[in-house]
Coordinates of C-alpha atoms in Angstrom, one line a residue:
M928 CA 111.5 79.0 112.2
P929 CA 113.9 79.8 109.4
T930 CA 115.7 83.1 109.9
N931 CA 115.6 84.1 106.3
S932 CA 112.4 84.8 104.4
T933 CA 111.9 85.7 100.8
I934 CA 109.4 88.4 100.2
P935 CA 107.6 88.0 96.8
P936 CA 108.4 90.6 94.2
I937 CA 106.0 93.4 94.0
E938 CA 104.4 94.1 90.7
K939 CA 105.3 97.5 89.2
S940 CA 102.3 99.7 88.5
P941 CA 101.7 100.3 84.8
P942 CA 103.0 103.6 83.3
Q943 CA 100.8 106.5 84.1
R944 CA 98.8 108.3 81.5
R945 CA 99.4 111.8 80.6
Q946 CA 97.9 114.0 83.3
Q947 CA 94.8 116.0 82.3
V948 CA 92.6 118.4 84.1
N949 CA 88.8 119.1 83.9
D950 CA 89.1 122.7 83.0
I951 CA 86.0 123.1 80.7
G952 CA 84.3 125.5 83.1
F953 CA 87.4 127.5 83.6
R954 CA 87.8 128.0 79.8
V955 CA 84.1 128.8 79.1
I956 CA 84.1 131.6 81.6
L957 CA 87.6 133.1 81.1
I958 CA 88.1 132.9 77.3
P959 CA 85.1 135.3 76.7
F960 CA 86.2 137.4 79.6
F961 CA 89.7 138.1 78.3
G962 CA 88.2 138.4 74.7
I963 CA 86.1 141.4 76.0
A964 CA 88.2 142.8 78.8
I965 CA 91.5 143.2 76.9
P966 CA 90.1 145.2 73.9
L967 CA 88.2 147.5 76.3
L968 CA 91.2 147.9 78.5
T969 CA 93.5 148.9 75.6
G970 CA 90.8 151.2 73.9
M971 CA 90.9 148.9 70.9
I972 CA 87.2 148.7 70.9
S973 CA 85.0 151.6 72.0
G974 CA 81.2 151.9 72.2
Q975 CA 81.4 155.5 71.1
H976 CA 82.8 154.7 67.6
F977 CA 81.0 151.4 66.9
T978 CA 77.5 150.5 66.2
A979 CA 75.8 147.7 68.2
T980 CA 76.4 145.3 65.3
Q981 CA 80.0 146.3 64.9
L982 CA 80.5 145.8 68.7
K983 CA 79.0 142.3 68.6
V984 CA 81.0 141.2 65.6
S985 CA 84.3 142.8 67.0
F986 CA 83.9 141.2 70.3
L987 CA 83.2 137.8 68.6
Y988 CA 86.4 138.3 66.7
T989 CA 88.4 139.2 69.9
I990 CA 86.9 136.3 71.7
F991 CA 88.0 134.1 68.9
I992 CA 91.6 135.6 69.4
A993 CA 91.4 134.7 73.0
F994 CA 90.2 131.2 72.2
V995 CA 93.1 130.6 69.7
I996 CA 95.7 131.9 72.2
W997 CA 94.3 129.9 75.1
E998 CA 93.9 126.6 73.2
G999 CA 97.2 126.9 71.5
N1000 CA 99.1 127.5 74.8
R1001 CA 97.1 124.8 76.5
Y1002 CA 98.2 122.4 73.8
L1003 CA 101.8 123.4 74.1
L1004 CA 101.7 123.2 77.9
F1005 CA 100.2 119.7 77.9
S1006 CA 102.6 118.5 75.2
M1007 CA 105.8 119.9 77.0
R1008 CA 105.0 118.3 80.4
S1009 CA 106.5 115.0 79.6
Y1010 CA 109.8 116.5 78.4
V1011 CA 111.1 118.5 81.4
D1012 CA 110.5 117.6 85.1
W1013 CA 109.9 120.5 87.6
H1014 CA 111.6 118.7 90.5
K1015 CA 114.8 117.6 88.5
K1016 CA 115.3 120.7 86.3
P1017 CA 113.2 123.6 87.5
V1018 CA 115.2 126.3 85.7
R1019 CA 115.0 124.5 82.4
K1020 CA 111.3 124.0 82.9
I1021 CA 110.7 127.7 83.4
F1022 CA 112.9 128.6 80.3
V1023 CA 111.0 126.0 78.2
L1024 CA 107.6 127.3 79.3
L1025 CA 108.5 131.0 78.7
F1026 CA 110.0 130.3 75.4
G1027 CA 107.2 128.1 74.2
I1028 CA 104.3 130.5 75.2
S1029 CA 106.3 133.5 73.9
F1030 CA 107.0 131.9 70.6
Y1031 CA 103.4 131.0 70.1
T1032 CA 101.6 134.0 71.8
V1033 CA 103.4 137.0 70.5
P1034 CA 103.3 136.4 66.6
V1035 CA 99.8 134.9 66.7
S1036 CA 98.5 137.8 68.8
I1037 CA 100.1 140.4 66.5
L1038 CA 98.8 138.7 63.4
L1039 CA 95.3 138.3 64.6
L1040 CA 95.1 141.9 66.1
A1041 CA 96.5 143.4 62.9
G1042 CA 94.0 141.4 61.0
W1043 CA 91.2 143.0 63.1
Y1044 CA 92.2 146.5 61.9
R1045 CA 92.3 145.4 58.3
L1046 CA 89.0 143.5 58.3
F1047 CA 86.9 145.8 60.5
L1048 CA 88.5 149.3 60.2
H1049 CA 90.1 148.9 56.8
S1050 CA 93.1 150.7 58.1
S1051 CA 96.7 150.2 59.2
P1052 CA 97.1 148.7 62.6
N1053 CA 97.6 151.0 65.7
W1054 CA 100.9 149.4 66.7
Q1055 CA 100.8 151.0 70.2
V1056 CA 97.4 149.3 70.8
V1057 CA 98.5 146.1 69.3
T1058 CA 101.7 146.1 71.5
S1059 CA 99.7 146.9 74.6
A1060 CA 97.1 144.2 73.9
T1061 CA 99.9 141.6 73.2
L1062 CA 101.8 142.4 76.3
I1063 CA 98.6 142.1 78.4
M1064 CA 97.9 138.8 76.7
M1065 CA 101.3 137.6 77.5
I1066 CA 100.9 138.4 81.1
C1067 CA 97.5 136.6 81.2
V1068 CA 99.0 133.6 79.5
I1069 CA 101.9 133.4 82.0
F1070 CA 99.3 133.7 84.9
I1071 CA 97.1 131.0 83.4
T1072 CA 100.1 128.8 82.8
H1073 CA 101.1 129.2 86.4
V1074 CA 97.6 128.1 87.5
Y1075 CA 97.7 125.1 85.3
E1076 CA 101.2 124.0 86.5
T1077 CA 100.0 124.5 90.1
V1078 CA 97.1 122.2 89.5
F1079 CA 99.3 119.6 87.8
L1080 CA 101.8 119.6 90.6
V1081 CA 99.1 119.2 93.2
K1082 CA 97.6 116.3 91.2
Q1083 CA 101.1 114.8 90.8
S1084 CA 101.7 115.0 94.5
E1085 CA 98.4 113.3 95.3
N1086 CA 99.2 110.5 92.8
E1087 CA 102.7 110.0 94.3
M1088 CA 101.2 109.8 97.7
L1089 CA 98.7 107.3 96.5
R1090 CA 101.3 105.2 94.7
A1091 CA 103.4 105.2 97.8
E1092 CA 100.6 104.1 99.9
Q1093 CA 99.7 101.3 97.4
F1094 CA 103.3 100.2 97.4
E1095 CA 103.5 100.1 101.2
R1096 CA 100.3 98.1 101.3
A1097 CA 101.7 95.6 98.7
R1098 CA 105.0 95.4 100.6
A1099 CA 103.2 94.8 103.9
E1100 CA 101.0 92.1 102.3
A1101 CA 104.0 90.4 100.7
A1102 CA 105.9 90.5 104.0
L1103 CA 102.8 89.1 105.8
E1104 CA 102.6 86.3 103.3
A1105 CA 106.3 85.5 103.8
L1106 CA 105.8 85.3 107.5
K1107 CA 102.8 83.0 107.1
N1108 CA 104.7 80.8 104.8
Q1109 CA 107.3 80.2 107.6
I1110 CA 104.7 78.4 109.6
D1111 CA 104.6 75.3 107.4
P1112 CA 108.2 74.3 107.4
H1113 CA 108.6 75.0 111.1
F1114 CA 105.5 73.0 112.0
I1115 CA 106.4 70.0 109.7
F1116 CA 110.0 69.9 111.1
N1117 CA 108.9 69.7 114.7
S1118 CA 106.0 67.3 114.0
L1119 CA 108.2 64.9 112.0
N1120 CA 110.8 64.9 114.8
T1121 CA 108.1 64.0 117.3
L1122 CA 106.7 61.3 115.1
S1123 CA 110.1 59.8 114.6
Y1124 CA 110.6 59.8 118.3
L1125 CA 107.3 58.1 118.9
I1126 CA 107.8 55.4 116.2
E1127 CA 111.1 54.4 118.0
E1128 CA 110.0 54.8 121.6
Q1129 CA 106.2 54.4 121.7
P1130 CA 105.0 52.7 118.6
A1131 CA 101.4 52.4 119.9
R1132 CA 101.2 56.1 120.3
A1133 CA 102.6 56.9 116.8
R1134 CA 99.4 56.1 115.0
Q1135 CA 97.3 58.2 117.4
F1136 CA 99.7 61.0 116.9
N1137 CA 99.6 60.7 113.1
D1138 CA 95.8 60.9 113.1
T1139 CA 95.7 64.0 115.4
L1140 CA 98.5 65.6 113.3
A1141 CA 96.3 65.3 110.2
D1142 CA 93.6 67.3 111.9
V1143 CA 96.0 69.9 113.2
Y1144 CA 97.6 70.3 109.8
R1145 CA 94.3 70.6 108.1
Y1146 CA 93.6 73.7 110.2
I1147 CA 96.9 75.2 109.2
L1148 CA 96.1 74.6 105.5
Q1149 CA 92.6 76.0 105.8
N1150 CA 93.5 79.2 107.8
K1151 CA 97.1 80.1 106.9
A1152 CA 95.9 82.4 104.1
K1153 CA 93.4 84.2 106.5
D1154 CA 94.4 87.3 108.4
L1155 CA 92.1 86.7 111.3
V1156 CA 90.0 83.8 112.7
L1157 CA 87.5 83.5 115.5
L1158 CA 89.0 83.0 119.0
R1159 CA 86.9 79.8 119.2
E1160 CA 88.7 78.3 116.1
E1161 CA 92.1 79.2 117.4
I1162 CA 91.5 77.8 120.8
K1163 CA 90.1 74.5 119.3
F1164 CA 93.2 74.3 117.2
L1165 CA 95.4 74.9 120.3
E1166 CA 93.6 72.1 122.1
D1167 CA 94.2 69.7 119.2
Y1168 CA 97.8 70.7 119.1
F1169 CA 98.1 70.3 122.8
S1170 CA 96.8 66.8 122.5
L1171 CA 99.8 66.0 120.2
L1172 CA 102.1 67.2 123.0
K1173 CA 100.2 65.1 125.6
I1174 CA 100.8 62.0 123.4
R1175 CA 104.6 62.5 123.7
F1176 CA 105.1 64.2 127.1
E1177 CA 102.0 63.0 129.0
D1178 CA 101.7 64.8 132.3
A1179 CA 104.9 66.8 131.8
V1180 CA 102.9 69.5 130.0
Q1181 CA 99.7 71.1 131.2
L1182 CA 97.3 73.5 129.7
Q1183 CA 95.2 75.9 131.8
L1184 CA 92.6 77.6 129.7
E1185 CA 90.9 80.2 131.7
V1186 CA 88.8 81.9 129.0
D1187 CA 85.0 82.0 129.4
P1188 CA 83.5 80.2 126.4
I1189 CA 81.0 83.2 126.2
W1190 CA 83.8 85.2 124.6
Y1191 CA 84.8 82.7 122.0
D1192 CA 82.7 84.2 119.2
Q1193 CA 83.3 87.8 120.2
F1194 CA 86.9 88.2 119.4
L1195 CA 89.3 87.7 116.4
V1196 CA 93.0 86.7 116.4
P1197 CA 95.6 86.0 113.8
P1198 CA 95.6 82.3 113.1
I1199 CA 98.2 79.9 114.6
S1200 CA 99.4 82.5 117.1
L1201 CA 98.7 80.6 120.3
Q1202 CA 100.4 77.5 118.8
V1203 CA 103.6 79.6 118.2
L1204 CA 103.7 80.5 121.9
M1205 CA 103.2 76.9 123.0
E1206 CA 106.0 75.8 120.6
N1207 CA 108.2 78.6 122.1
A1208 CA 107.6 77.4 125.6
I1209 CA 108.4 73.8 124.7
K1210 CA 111.6 74.8 122.9
H1211 CA 113.1 76.9 125.6
N1212 CA 112.3 75.0 128.8
D1213 CA 113.1 71.8 130.6
F1214 CA 110.2 70.0 132.2
D1215 CA 109.2 66.7 133.7
A1216 CA 106.0 65.2 134.9
D1217 CA 107.1 64.8 138.6
A1218 CA 109.2 67.7 139.6
S1219 CA 108.5 70.6 137.3
P1220 CA 105.8 70.2 134.6
L1221 CA 105.5 72.9 132.0
V1222 CA 102.3 74.8 132.7
L1223 CA 100.8 77.0 130.0
R1224 CA 98.0 79.4 131.2
I1225 CA 95.8 81.4 128.9
E1226 CA 93.5 84.2 130.2
L1227 CA 91.4 87.0 128.6
K1228 CA 92.1 90.4 130.2
N1229 CA 91.3 93.9 128.9
N1230 CA 90.7 92.8 125.2
S1231 CA 94.0 90.7 125.2
L1232 CA 95.0 87.2 125.6
V1233 CA 97.6 86.7 128.3
V1234 CA 99.7 83.6 127.7
C1235 CA 102.0 82.6 130.4
N1236 CA 104.3 79.6 130.9
T1237 CA 106.4 78.5 133.8
I1238 CA 110.2 79.0 133.3
R1239 CA 112.9 76.5 133.7
K1240 CA 115.3 77.5 131.0
K1241 CA 116.8 74.9 128.9
Q1242 CA 120.6 75.0 128.1
L1243 CA 120.7 75.7 124.4
R1244 CA 123.7 75.2 122.2
K1245 CA 123.4 78.7 120.9
P1246 CA 121.4 81.7 122.1
S1247 CA 117.9 82.0 120.8
S1248 CA 117.3 84.3 117.9
Q1249 CA 113.7 84.9 119.1
I1250 CA 112.7 84.8 115.5
G1251 CA 109.4 83.1 116.3
L1252 CA 108.3 85.9 118.6
R1253 CA 109.5 88.6 116.2
N1254 CA 107.6 87.1 113.3
L1255 CA 104.5 86.9 115.5
D1256 CA 104.8 90.5 116.4
E1257 CA 105.2 91.5 112.8
R1258 CA 102.1 89.4 111.9
Y1259 CA 100.1 91.2 114.6
K1260 CA 101.2 94.6 113.3
F1261 CA 100.2 93.8 109.8
T1262 CA 96.8 92.4 110.7
T1263 CA 95.7 94.3 113.8
G1264 CA 97.9 97.4 113.8
K1265 CA 99.0 96.5 117.3
S1266 CA 102.1 94.9 118.8
I1267 CA 102.4 92.0 121.2
S1268 CA 104.1 92.7 124.5
I1269 CA 106.4 90.4 126.6
A1270 CA 107.0 90.3 130.3
A1271 CA 109.3 87.9 132.1
S1272 CA 110.0 87.3 135.8
N1273 CA 112.1 84.6 137.6
D1274 CA 109.3 81.9 137.2
Q1275 CA 106.9 83.3 134.6
F1276 CA 107.2 84.2 130.9
C1277 CA 104.1 86.0 129.6
V1278 CA 103.1 87.3 126.2
V1279 CA 100.1 89.6 125.7
L1280 CA 98.2 89.2 122.4
P1281 CA 95.7 91.9 121.5
V1282 CA 92.4 90.6 120.2
L1283 CA 89.9 92.4 118.0
N1284 CA 86.3 92.7 119.1
I1285 CA 83.9 91.8 116.3
E1286 CA 81.5 94.5 117.4

C-alpha cells in the first residue's frame, strides 16, 4: 500500500452567532423583587407615610427603575461580549465590565431616584437615601453581571467541547476515508501484475482470471464506502479473491475456513479486511505446492476472527513497513472502537480481528 495518504480537508464550521440566554423567568422574578426590596431597605418608601394608592404607584415607579437599570446593563453586557475575551485578557474584561455598568448605572439611578422625589414628594431629593439606593443597585448589578458571565462561560465551554468533538469526528471520518482509498491502487497494482504474469506464462488462465477479477473488484467498489459488512459477504469475497490466487499459484496456496456458516449472518466486520491479511501472507512468504504450501486458516473464537498463516519468510529487498497492518488496525479503531492484535511464533503468524455482534 502507499505509505503516504492525503486526508481530505475538513470544512470549517460557520461563525457562531452571538450567545444568548433564556433569562425571561429570571428577569420577571428579580426585577420586581429589586424594585420593591431596595426602596424598603433604604427607607425610601414607608407604609407609615404613604397611602395604599401612593404605595402602589411608588412601587410601580421603582420597579420601572429596576427594569431600566437591568435592561440597560443587560444590553451593554451582551454588546461588550464580542470585544474582550475572558481567557485572553481577563483584567481588561473586568475593567471594561466595571466601567460600563458604572457609567450607565450610577447616573441613571441618581436621575430616576431624584425624579421620584420631585414627582411624588414634590421635594428635594434625600441624597443620603439616593446614595445608599444607588450603591445597593451597583452591588446588585455587579452580582447579576457575574451570574450572566458565569452562564455565558459555561455555555461557551459546552460549545467548545461540542465543536472539538465534531472536529475529532470529522477528522476520524476523513482519515478513515483516506485509509479506504488506499485499497484501490494497492489491489489494482497486485492484480495487474498477476494478470500480466498469466498472459505471458499461462494465457488460457488469463481469461478466467480476468472474469473472476471483475467480480472481486465489483465487491470492492460496492462496499468500500461502507464501514461494516456482514461476515457472510466478507467471506464470500475472500473465497472469490482466493480463487484468483489459485489460478496463479494452484496448490501452493490453501485456505482452511473453519467458521460455522450459522455465524455468517450474526457478525459484522470492516469490508476487505480478510483480503488484506491474505495479501500480507502472500507478500511476505515463500511457498510452493510440494514442499511448503502457504496455508491460511480462519477461525471464529470469542467474538473474534483468528487468521493465521504458515511462516516461511521471504527475503525482501528492504524491510517491510507493515503499513498494511497499521492501516487495517486504524480502520478497526475507527469503525469498531477496537484494535487488532498480532501474535507470531516460529511457524505461525496470527492476526485477531474483533467482530461486532448484530444483536
